[in-house]
Coordinates of C-alpha atoms in Angstrom, one line a residue:
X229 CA 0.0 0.0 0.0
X230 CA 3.2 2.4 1.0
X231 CA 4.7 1.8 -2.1
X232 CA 1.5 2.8 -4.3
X233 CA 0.6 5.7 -2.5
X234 CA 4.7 6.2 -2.9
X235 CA 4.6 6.1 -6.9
X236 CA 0.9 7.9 -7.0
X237 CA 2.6 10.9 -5.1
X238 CA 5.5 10.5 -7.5
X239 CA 3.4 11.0 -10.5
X240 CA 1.0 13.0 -9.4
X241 CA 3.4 15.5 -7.5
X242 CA 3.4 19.0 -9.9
X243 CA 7.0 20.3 -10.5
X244 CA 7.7 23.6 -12.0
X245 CA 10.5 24.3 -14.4
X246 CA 11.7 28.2 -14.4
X247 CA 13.9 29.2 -17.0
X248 CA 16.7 32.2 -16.1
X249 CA 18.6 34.2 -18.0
X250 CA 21.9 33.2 -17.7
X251 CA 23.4 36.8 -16.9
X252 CA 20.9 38.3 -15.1
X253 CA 18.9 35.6 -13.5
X254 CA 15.1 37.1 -15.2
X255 CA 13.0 34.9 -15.5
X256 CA 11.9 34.0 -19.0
X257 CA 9.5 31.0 -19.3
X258 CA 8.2 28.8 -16.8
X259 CA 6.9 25.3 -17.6
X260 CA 4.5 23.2 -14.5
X261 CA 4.5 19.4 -15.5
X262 CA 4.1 16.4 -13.8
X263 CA 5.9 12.7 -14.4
X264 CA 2.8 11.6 -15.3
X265 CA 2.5 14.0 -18.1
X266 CA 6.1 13.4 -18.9
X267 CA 5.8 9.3 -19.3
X268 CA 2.1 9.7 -21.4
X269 CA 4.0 12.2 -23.5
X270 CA 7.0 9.8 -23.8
X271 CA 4.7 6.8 -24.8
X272 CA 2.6 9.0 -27.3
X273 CA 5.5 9.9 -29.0
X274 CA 7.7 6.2 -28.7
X275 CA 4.1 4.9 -30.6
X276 CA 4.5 7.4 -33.2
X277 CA 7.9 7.2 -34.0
X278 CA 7.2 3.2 -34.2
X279 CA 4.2 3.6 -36.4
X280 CA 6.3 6.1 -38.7
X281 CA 8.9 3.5 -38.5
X282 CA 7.2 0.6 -39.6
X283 CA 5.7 2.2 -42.6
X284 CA 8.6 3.5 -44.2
X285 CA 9.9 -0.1 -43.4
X286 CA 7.5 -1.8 -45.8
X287 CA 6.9 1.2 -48.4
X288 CA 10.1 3.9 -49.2
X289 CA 12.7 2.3 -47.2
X290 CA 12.1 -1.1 -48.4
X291 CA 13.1 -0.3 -51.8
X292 CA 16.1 1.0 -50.9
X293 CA 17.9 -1.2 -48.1
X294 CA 15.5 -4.6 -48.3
X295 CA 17.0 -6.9 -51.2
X296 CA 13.6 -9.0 -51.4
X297 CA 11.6 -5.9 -52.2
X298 CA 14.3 -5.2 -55.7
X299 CA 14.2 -9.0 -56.2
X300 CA 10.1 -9.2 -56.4
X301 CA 10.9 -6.3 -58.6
X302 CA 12.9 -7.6 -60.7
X303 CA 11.2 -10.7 -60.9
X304 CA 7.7 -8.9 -61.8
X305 CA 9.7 -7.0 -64.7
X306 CA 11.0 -10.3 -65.8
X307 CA 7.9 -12.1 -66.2
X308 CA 6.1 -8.8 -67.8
X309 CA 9.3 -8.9 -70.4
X310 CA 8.8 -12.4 -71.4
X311 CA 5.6 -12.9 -71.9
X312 CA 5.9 -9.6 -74.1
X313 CA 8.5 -11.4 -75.6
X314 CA 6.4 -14.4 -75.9
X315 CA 3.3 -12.4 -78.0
X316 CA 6.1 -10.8 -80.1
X317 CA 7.8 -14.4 -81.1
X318 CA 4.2 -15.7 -81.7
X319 CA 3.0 -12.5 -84.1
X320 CA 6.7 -12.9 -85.7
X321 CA 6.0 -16.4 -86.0
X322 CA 2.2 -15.9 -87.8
X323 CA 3.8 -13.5 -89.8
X324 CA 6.7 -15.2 -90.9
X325 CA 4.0 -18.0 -92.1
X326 CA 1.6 -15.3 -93.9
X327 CA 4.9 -14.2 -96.2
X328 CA 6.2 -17.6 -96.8
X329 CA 2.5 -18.4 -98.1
X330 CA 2.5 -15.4 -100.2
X331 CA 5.9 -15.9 -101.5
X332 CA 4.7 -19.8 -102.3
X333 CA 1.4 -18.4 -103.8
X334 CA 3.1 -15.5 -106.2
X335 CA 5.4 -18.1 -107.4
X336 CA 2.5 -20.7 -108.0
X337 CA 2.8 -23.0 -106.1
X338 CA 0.1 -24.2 -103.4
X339 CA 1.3 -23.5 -99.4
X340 CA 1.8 -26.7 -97.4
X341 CA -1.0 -27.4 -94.9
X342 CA -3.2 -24.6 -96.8
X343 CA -2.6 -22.4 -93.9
X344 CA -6.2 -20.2 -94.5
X345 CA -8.6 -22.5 -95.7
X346 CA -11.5 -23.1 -92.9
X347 CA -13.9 -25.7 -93.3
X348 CA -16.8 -23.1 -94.6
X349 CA -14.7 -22.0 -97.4
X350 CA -16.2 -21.6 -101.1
X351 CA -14.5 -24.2 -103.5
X352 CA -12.5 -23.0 -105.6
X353 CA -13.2 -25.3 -108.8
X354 CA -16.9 -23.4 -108.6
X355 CA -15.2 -20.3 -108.4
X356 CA -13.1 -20.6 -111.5
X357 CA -15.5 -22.6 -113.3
X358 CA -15.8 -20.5 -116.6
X359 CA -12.5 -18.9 -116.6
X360 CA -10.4 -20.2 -120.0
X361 CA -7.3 -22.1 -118.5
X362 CA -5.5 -21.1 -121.7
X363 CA -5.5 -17.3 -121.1
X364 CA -4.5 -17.8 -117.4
X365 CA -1.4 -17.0 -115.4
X366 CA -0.9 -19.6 -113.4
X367 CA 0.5 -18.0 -110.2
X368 CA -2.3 -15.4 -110.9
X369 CA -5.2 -17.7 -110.3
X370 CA -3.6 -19.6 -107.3
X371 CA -2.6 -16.3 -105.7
X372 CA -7.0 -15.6 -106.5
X373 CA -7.5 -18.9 -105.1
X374 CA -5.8 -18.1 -101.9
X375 CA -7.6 -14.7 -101.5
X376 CA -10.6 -16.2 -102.6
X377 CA -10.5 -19.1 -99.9
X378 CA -10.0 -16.4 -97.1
X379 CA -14.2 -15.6 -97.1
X380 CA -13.3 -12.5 -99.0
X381 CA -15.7 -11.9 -102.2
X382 CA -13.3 -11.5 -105.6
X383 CA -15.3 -8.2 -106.6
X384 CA -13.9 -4.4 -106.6
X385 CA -13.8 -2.3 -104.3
X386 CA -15.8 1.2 -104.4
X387 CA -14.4 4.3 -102.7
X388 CA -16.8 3.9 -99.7
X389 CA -15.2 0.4 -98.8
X390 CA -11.8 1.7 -98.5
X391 CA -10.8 2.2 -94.7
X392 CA -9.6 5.8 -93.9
X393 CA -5.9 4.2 -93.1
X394 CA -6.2 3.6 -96.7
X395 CA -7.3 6.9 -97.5
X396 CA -4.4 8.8 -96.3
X397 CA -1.6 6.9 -98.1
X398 CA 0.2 8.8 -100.5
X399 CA 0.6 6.6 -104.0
X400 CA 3.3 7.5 -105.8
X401 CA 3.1 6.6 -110.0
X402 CA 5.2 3.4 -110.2
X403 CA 6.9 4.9 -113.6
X404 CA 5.3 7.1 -116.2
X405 CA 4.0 5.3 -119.1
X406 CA 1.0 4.5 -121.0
X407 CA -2.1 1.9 -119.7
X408 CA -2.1 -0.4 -122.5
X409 CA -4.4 -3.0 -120.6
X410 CA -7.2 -1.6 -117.9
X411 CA -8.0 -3.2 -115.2
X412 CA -11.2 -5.4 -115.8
X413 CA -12.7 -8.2 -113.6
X414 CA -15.0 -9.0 -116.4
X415 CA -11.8 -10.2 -118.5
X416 CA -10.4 -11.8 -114.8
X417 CA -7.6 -9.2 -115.7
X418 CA -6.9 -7.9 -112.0
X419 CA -4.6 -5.3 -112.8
X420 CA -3.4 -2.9 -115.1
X421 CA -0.7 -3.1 -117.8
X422 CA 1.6 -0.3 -118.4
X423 CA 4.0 0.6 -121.4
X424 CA 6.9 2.9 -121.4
X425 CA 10.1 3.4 -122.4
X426 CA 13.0 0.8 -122.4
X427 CA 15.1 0.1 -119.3
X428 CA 12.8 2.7 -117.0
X429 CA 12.8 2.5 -113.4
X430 CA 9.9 0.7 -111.7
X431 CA 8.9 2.7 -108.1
X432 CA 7.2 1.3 -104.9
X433 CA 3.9 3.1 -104.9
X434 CA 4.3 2.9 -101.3
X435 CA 6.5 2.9 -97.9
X436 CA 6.2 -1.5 -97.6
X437 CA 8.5 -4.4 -97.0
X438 CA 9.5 -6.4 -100.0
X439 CA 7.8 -9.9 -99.5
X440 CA 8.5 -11.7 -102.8
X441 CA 11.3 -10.7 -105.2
X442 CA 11.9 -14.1 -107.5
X443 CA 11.3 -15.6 -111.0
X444 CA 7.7 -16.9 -112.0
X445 CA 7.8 -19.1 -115.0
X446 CA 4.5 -16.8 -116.1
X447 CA 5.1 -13.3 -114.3
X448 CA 9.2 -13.7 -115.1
X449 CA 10.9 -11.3 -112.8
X450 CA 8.1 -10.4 -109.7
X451 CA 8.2 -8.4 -106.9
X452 CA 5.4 -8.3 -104.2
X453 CA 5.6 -5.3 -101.5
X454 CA 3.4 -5.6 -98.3
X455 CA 1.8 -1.8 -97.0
X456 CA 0.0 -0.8 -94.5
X457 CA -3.7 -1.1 -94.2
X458 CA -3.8 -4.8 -95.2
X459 CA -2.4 -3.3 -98.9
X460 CA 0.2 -6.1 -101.5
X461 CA 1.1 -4.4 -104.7
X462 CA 2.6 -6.3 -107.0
X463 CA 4.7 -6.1 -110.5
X464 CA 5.1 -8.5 -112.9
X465 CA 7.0 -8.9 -116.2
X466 CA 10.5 -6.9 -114.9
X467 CA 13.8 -7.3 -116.2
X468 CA 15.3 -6.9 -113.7
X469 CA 15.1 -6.6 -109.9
X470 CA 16.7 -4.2 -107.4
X471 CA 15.2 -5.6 -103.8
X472 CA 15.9 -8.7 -101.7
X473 CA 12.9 -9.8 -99.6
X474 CA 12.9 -8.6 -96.1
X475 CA 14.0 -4.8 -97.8
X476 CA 12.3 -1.9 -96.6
X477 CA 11.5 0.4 -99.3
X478 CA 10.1 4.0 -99.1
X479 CA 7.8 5.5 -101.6
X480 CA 8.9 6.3 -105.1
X481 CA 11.9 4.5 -104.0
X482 CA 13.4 2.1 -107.6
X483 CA 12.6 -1.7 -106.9
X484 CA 12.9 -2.8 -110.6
X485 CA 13.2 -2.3 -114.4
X486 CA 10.9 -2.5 -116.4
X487 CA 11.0 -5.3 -118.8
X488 CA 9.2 -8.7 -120.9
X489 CA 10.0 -11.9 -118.9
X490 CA 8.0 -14.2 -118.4
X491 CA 6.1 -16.1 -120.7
X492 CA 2.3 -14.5 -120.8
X493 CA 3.8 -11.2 -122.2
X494 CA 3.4 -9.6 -125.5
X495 CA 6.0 -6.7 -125.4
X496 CA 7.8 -4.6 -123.0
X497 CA 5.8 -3.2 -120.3
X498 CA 5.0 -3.9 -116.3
X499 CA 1.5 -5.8 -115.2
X500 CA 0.7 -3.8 -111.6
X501 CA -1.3 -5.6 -109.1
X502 CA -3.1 -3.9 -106.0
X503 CA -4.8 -6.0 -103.8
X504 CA -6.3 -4.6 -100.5
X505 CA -8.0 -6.9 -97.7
X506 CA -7.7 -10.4 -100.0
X507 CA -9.4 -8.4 -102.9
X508 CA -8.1 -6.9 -106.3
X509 CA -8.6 -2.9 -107.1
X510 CA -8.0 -0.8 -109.5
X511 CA -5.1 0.8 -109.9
X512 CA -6.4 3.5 -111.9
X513 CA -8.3 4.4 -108.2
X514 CA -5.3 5.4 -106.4
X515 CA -3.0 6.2 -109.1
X516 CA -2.4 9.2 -111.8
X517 CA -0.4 7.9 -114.9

């Protein structure tokens, strides 16, 4: 009982603290307190300063001085990096496939597993039912057959069907020359023949990658560019070509000469293909010769 009356009176007892000045004794401040006051203050603040403590501990300082918190880190950058990685590989892989069917198809032959045909396709013997065998290019109707397998319809395009990515591209004239041949699906002609002079330089209409740049037995010297927007053009009938496959090219930049290889060819001139989403347009549309 003495000794809790003893520490009641202990904290309970009021003490006053006077501060002096130093060189003539005034009195400045005076503060009353007593140890009661003093150890509640003490805990208050120890709690705080733990508190304060134990955030930064798991939050700011944790980064800086706890090696787990940089290896989660790490380890979350890592597996965000890789499976990037892994979608890039797979749309690199896809598109390796697409241009190695195009290549195949442009140099008529028929792709390996037929990569694009689904089981709802349209057959392509009804398709090509009336066409005369004669009077076609061989790489030209399997390079049809592959667009037309891919649910797209083989019929031109009007201005209102072309996306505004389309739209905005800048064509530049692949050389300047005469259109001997129009463009006619009527005739199954799907592009445009065009005449100039001897030995002139053939353009990309286009900023593309080359995708095909090889010798048909048919087309003769052919190069196939892939644009944006889903666009291929493609020239036929060269003499000579100026671009590997995997080239960038910009627009108006040379990619061939003109020429008359190829065995469906009745003089020197250039055959010019457009197609956009699996379909054939017109030239004439997009370009001023």
């Amino acid at each position: 009982m003495r000794i809790r009356k003893t520490m009641s009176n202990w904290l309970t007892t009021r003490y006053q603290m006077v501060v002096r000045n130093e060189e003539n004794l005034a009195e400045v401040s005076t503060f009353n307190f007593t140890y009661a006051k003093v150890v509640v203050i003490s805990l208050l603040t120890f709690v705080l300063i733990f508190i304060g403590a134990l955030y930064l501990s798991q939050s700011l300082l944790s980064q800086w001085f706890d090696p787990r918190h940089t290896t989660m880190e790490y380890n979350q950058k890592l597996l965000t990096l890789t499976m990037e990685m892994d979608s890039l590989k797979s749309r690199l892989r896809a598109q390796d496939r697409f241009i190695g069917n195009v290549q195949t198809i442009l140099k008529g032959d028929i792709p390996k597993g037929e990569t694009y045909r689904e089981p709802d396709q349209i057959k392509t013997d009804e398709l090509n039912k009336d066409m005369n065998p004669q009077s076609m290019n061989v790489g030209d109707s399997i390079i049809r057959q592959e667009f037309e397998e891919q649910d797209f319809s083989l019929t031109s395009y009007s201005s209102n069907n072309y996306s505004e990515e389309l739209k905005d591209i800048f064509f530049f004239p692949p050389l300047q020359g005469i259109v001997s041949s129009p463009y006619d699906l009527s005739i199954d002609h799907y592009g445009i023949d065009i005449v100039a002079k001897t030995n002139e330089p053939v353009k990309s209409i286009a900023d593309g990658t080359v995708i095909l740049s090889s010798w048909t037995q048919e087309g003769g010297y052919v190069i196939a560019i892939q644009h944006r927007a889903n666009l291929i053009s493609v020239v036929r009938h060269n003499s000579a070509l100026l671009k590997k496959v995997g080239n960038f090219v910009n627009a108006g930049e040379v990619i061939s000469i003109i020429g008359n290889s190829g065995e469906l060819t009745s003089g020197p001139h250039v055959h010019l293909e457009i197609w956009y989403n699996g379909n054939p347009v017109d030239p004439e549309e997009f370009i001023t010769f």
